[in-house]
Short mmCIF file of C-alpha atoms in Angstrom, two decimals:
data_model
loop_
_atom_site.label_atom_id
_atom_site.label_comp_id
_atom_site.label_asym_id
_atom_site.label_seq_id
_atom_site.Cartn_x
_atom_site.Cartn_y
_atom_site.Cartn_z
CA UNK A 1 116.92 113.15 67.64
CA UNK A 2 116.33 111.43 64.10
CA UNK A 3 119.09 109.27 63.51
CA UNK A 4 120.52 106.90 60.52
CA UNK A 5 118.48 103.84 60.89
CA UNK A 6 120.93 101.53 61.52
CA UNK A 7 122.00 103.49 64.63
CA UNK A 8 118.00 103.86 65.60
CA UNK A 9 118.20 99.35 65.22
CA UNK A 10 121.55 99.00 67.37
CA UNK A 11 120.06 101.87 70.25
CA UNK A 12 116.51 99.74 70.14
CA UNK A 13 118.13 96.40 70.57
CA UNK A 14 119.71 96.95 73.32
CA UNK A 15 117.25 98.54 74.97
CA UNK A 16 114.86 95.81 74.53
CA UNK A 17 117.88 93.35 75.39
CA UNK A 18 118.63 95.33 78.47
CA UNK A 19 115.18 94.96 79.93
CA UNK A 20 114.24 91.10 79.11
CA UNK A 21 110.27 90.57 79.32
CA UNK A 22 109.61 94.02 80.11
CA UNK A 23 106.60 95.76 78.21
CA UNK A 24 108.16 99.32 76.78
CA UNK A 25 105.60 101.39 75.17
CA UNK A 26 106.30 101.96 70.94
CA UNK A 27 105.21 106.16 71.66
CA UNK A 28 107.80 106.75 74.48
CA UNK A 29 109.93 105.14 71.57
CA UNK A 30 108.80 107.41 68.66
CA UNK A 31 108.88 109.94 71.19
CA UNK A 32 112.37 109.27 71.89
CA UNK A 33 113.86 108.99 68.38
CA UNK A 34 111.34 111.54 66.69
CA UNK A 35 109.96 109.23 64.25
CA UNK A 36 106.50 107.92 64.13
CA UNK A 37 104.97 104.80 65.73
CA UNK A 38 104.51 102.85 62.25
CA UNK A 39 108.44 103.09 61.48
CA UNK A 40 109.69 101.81 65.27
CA UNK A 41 107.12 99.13 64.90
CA UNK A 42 109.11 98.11 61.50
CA UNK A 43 112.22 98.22 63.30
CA UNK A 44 110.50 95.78 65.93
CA UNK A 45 110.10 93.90 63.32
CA UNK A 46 113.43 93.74 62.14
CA UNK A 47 114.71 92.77 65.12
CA UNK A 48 112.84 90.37 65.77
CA UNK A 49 113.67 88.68 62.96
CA UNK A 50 117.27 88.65 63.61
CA UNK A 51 116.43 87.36 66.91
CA UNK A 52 114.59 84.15 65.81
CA UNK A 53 117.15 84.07 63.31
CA UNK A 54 119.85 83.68 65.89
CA UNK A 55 117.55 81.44 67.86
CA UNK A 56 118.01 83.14 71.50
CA UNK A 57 114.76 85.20 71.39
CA UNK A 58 111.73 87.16 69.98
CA UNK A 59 109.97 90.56 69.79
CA UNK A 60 106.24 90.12 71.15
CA UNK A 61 104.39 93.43 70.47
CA UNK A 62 101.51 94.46 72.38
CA UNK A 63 98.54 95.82 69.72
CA UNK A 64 96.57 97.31 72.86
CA UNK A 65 95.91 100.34 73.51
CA UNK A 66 99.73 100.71 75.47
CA UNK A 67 101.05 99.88 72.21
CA UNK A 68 104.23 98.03 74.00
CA UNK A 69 106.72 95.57 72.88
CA UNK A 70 109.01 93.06 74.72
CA UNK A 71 112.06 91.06 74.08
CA UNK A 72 111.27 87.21 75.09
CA UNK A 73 114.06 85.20 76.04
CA UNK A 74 113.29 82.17 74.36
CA UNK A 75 115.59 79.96 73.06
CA UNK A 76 114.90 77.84 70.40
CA UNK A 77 115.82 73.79 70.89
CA UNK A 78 118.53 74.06 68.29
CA UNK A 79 120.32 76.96 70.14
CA UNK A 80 119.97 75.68 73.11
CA UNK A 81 120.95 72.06 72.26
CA UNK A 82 124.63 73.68 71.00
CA UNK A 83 124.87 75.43 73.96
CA UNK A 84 124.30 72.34 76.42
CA UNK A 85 126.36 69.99 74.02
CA UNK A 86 129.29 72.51 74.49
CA UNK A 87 129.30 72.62 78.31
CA UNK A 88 128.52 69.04 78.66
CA UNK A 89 131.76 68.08 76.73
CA UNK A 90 133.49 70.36 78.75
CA UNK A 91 131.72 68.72 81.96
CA UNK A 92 132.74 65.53 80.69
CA UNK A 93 136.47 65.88 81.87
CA UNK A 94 137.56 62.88 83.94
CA UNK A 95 139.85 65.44 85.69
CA UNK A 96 136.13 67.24 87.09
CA UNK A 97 135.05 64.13 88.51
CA UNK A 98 134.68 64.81 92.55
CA UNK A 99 134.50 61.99 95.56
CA UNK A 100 131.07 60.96 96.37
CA UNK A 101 130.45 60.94 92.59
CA UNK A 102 130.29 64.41 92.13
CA UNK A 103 131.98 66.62 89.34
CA UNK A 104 133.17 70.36 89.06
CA UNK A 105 131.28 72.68 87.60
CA UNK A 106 131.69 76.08 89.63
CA UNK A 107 133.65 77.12 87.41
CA UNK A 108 131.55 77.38 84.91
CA UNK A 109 128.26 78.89 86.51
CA UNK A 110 130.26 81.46 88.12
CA UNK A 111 131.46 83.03 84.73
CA UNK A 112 129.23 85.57 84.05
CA UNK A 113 128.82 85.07 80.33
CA UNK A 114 128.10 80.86 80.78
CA UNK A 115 125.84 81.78 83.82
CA UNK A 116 123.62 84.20 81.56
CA UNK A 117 123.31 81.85 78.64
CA UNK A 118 122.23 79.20 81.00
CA UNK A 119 120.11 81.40 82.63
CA UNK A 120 118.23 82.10 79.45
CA UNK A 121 118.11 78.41 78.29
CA UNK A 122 115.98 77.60 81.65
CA UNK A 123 113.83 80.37 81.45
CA UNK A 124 113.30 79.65 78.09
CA UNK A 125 111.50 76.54 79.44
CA UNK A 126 109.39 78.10 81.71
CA UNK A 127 108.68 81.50 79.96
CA UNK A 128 105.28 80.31 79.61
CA UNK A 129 104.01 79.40 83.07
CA UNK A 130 104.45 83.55 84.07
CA UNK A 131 106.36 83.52 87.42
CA UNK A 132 106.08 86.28 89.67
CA UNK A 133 109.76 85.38 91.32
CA UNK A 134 112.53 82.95 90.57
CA UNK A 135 113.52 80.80 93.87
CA UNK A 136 116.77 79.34 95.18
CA UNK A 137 119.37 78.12 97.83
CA UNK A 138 122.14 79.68 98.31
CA UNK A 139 124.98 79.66 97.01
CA UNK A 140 125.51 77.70 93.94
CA UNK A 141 122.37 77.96 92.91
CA UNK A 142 122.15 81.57 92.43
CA UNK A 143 123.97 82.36 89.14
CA UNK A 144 121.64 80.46 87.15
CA UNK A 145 118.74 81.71 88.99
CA UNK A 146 119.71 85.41 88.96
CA UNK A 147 120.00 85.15 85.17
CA UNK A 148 116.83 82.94 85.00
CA UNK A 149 114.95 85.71 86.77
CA UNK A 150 116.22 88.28 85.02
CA UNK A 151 115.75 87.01 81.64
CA UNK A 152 112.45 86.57 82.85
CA UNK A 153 111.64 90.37 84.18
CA UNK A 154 110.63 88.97 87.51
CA UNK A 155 113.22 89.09 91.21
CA UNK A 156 114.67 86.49 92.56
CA UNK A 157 114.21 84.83 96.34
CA UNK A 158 116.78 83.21 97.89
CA UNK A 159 116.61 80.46 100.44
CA UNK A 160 119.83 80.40 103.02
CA UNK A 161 120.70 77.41 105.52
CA UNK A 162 121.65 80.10 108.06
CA UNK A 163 119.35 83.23 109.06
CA UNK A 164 120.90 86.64 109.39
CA UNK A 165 120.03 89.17 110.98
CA UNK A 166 120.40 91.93 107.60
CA UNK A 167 117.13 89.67 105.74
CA UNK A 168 114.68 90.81 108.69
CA UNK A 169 112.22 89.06 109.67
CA UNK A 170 112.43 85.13 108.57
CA UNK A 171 110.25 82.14 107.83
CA UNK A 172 112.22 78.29 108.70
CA UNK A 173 111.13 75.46 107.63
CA UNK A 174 112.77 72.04 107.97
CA UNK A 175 113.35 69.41 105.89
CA UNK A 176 114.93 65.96 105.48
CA UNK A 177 117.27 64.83 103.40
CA UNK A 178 118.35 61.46 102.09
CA UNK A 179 120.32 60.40 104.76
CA UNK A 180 117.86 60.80 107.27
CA UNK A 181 119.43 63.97 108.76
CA UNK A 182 116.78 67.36 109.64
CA UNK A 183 118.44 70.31 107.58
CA UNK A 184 116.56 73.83 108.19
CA UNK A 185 116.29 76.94 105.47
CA UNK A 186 114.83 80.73 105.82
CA UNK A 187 113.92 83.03 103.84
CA UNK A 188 113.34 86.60 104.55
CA UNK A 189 109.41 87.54 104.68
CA UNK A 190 110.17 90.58 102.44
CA UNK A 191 111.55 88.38 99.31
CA UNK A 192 108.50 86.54 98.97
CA UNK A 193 104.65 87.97 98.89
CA UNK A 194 101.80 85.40 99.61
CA UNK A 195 100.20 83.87 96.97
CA UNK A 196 102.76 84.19 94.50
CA UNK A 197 103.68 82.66 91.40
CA UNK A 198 106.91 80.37 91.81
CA UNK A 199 109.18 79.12 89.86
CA UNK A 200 112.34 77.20 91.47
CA UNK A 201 115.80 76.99 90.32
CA UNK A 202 118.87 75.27 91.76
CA UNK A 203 122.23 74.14 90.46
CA UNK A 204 122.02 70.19 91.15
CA UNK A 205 120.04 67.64 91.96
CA UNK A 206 120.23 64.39 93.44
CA UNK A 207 117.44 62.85 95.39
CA UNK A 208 115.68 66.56 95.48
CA UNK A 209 115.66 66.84 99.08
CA UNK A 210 116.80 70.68 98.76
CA UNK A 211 114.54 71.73 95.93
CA UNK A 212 111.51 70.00 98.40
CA UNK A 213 112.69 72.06 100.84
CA UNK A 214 112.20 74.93 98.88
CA UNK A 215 108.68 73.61 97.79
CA UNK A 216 107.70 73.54 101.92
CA UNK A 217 108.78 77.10 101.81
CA UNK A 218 106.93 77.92 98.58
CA UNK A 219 103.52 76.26 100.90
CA UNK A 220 104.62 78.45 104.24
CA UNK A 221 103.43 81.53 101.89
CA UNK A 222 100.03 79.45 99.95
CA UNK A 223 102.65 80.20 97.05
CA UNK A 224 101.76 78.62 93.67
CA UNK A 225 104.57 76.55 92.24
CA UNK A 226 104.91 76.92 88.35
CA UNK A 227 107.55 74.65 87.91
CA UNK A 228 111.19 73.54 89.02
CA UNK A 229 114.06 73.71 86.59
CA UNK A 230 117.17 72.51 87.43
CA UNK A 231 121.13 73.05 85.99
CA UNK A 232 122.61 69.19 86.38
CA UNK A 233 120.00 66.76 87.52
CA UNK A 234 121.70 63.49 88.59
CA UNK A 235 120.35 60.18 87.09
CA UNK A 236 120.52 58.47 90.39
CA UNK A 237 118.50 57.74 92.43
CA UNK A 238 115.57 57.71 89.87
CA UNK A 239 112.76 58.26 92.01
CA UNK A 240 113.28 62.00 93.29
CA UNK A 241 111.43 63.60 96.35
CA UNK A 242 110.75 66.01 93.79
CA UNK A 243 108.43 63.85 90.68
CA UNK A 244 108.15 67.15 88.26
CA UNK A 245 111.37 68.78 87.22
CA UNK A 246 113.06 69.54 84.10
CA UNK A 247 116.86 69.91 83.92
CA UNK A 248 119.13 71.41 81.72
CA UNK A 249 122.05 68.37 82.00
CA UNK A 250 121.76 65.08 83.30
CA UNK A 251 124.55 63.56 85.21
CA UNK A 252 125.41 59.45 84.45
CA UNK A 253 127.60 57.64 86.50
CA UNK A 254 129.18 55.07 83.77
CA UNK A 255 129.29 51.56 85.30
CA UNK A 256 132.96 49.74 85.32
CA UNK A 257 134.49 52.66 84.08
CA UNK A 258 134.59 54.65 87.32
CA UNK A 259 134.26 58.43 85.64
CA UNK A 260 130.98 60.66 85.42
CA UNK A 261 129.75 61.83 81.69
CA UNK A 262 127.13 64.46 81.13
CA UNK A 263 124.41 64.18 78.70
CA UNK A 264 121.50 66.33 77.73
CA UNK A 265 118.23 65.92 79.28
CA UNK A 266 115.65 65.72 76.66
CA UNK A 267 112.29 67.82 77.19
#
């Protein structure tokens, strides 16, 4: 059905948006709103200026012979900056501040909309290293990492520090953590295929020890690591079990004042 254009823009943004980093071919399109190939590829072009525009995203068009086009979550340094600046403030409450040095943020990751923008900051970082899945641990870390994966087109795999019986068939492996204690994960063998491409998420991260569990795991399936992102990253101890990361925040415990601020980590 041929429609006012402007209709034909709002209907084609949102199906692109719908389906982040998923190819969808520009004849199924034309098909779709009886117009020819050459006008929806204009109006991929129009959105995809207003994307870059608005600094969350671009159109990347396929000129093969599938003649497909994808909406990239990829947020641009400036967008993402305001974003983090805004929930670090917020983070930055004395009255979040948690024993052991710890602050509040659950919250936050478990509101859908914050959750999704965060998601799409960290897999704007990765976009380029092509994951096949998104890892995590339960439970915090799986907001971020649900919206990471989806923004990315790709599932998600979720470690748990308890096997049951409803993920199948399991794989453990153990780990240490800082304090010297053993800690065990699984995973179910039907969430992760060998040989694929990883890329691990979790919420926080302070000497690493549960994000290098997740890398053992990652081995137990000759799965290639692509990178490990991280939500808050805390700035203590420095040396991590876990050398390459990037994170989103970065935790600082501020000496003599006894209270916890939150500052960007720069890429």
């Amino acid at each position: 059905m041929r429609g006012q254009r402007t209709e034909r823009l709002v209907r084609l943004a949102a199906k692109f948006m719908l389906s982040p980093s998923k190819l969808i071919s520009l004849t199924d399109l034309a098909n779709k709103f009886n117009v020819s190939k050459t006008v929806i590829s204009d109006d991929v072009e129009v959105i995809n200026s207003a994307m870059e525009e608005e600094g969350f995203g671009q159109m990347q068009v396929d000129r093969g012979r599938s003649g497909g086009a994808r909406f990239i979550p990829l947020c641009t340094p400036q967008y993402r900056d305001t974003i983090l600046s805004e929930i670090a403030v917020r983070l930055s409450d004395p009255e979040r501040n948690l024993p052991g040095g710890l602050i509040y943020y659950s919250d936050l990751i478990f509101n859908p909309e914050t959750a999704l923008t965060l998601g799409y900051c960290m897999a704007s970082l990765f976009t380029e290293t092509e994951p096949d899945v998104v890892m995590t641990s339960e439970v915090k870390g799986i907001p971020v990492a649900m919206f990471a994966a989806y923004a990315l087109g790709v599932p998600l795999a979720v470690c748990r520090f308890r096997n049951r019986p409803s993920d199948g068939a399991a794989v453990g492996v153990h780990y240490p953590t800082a304090n010297g204690d053993v800690k065990t994960m699984y995973i179910g063998t039907r969430q992760l295929q060998q040989g694929a491409r990883v890329l691990i998420v979790d919420d926080f991260m302070r000497g690493g020890s549960t994000a290098s569990g997740m890398l053992l795991m990652a081995k137990q399936f000759e799965a290639e690591v692509t990178g490990v992102g991280v939500f808050i990253a805390y700035d203590e101890p420095k040396i991590k079990s876990v050398p390459n990361y990037r994170s989103l925040l970065t935790l600082h415990n501020m000496e003599g004042e006894n209270r916890l601020s939150v500052t960007k980590q720069k890429d």
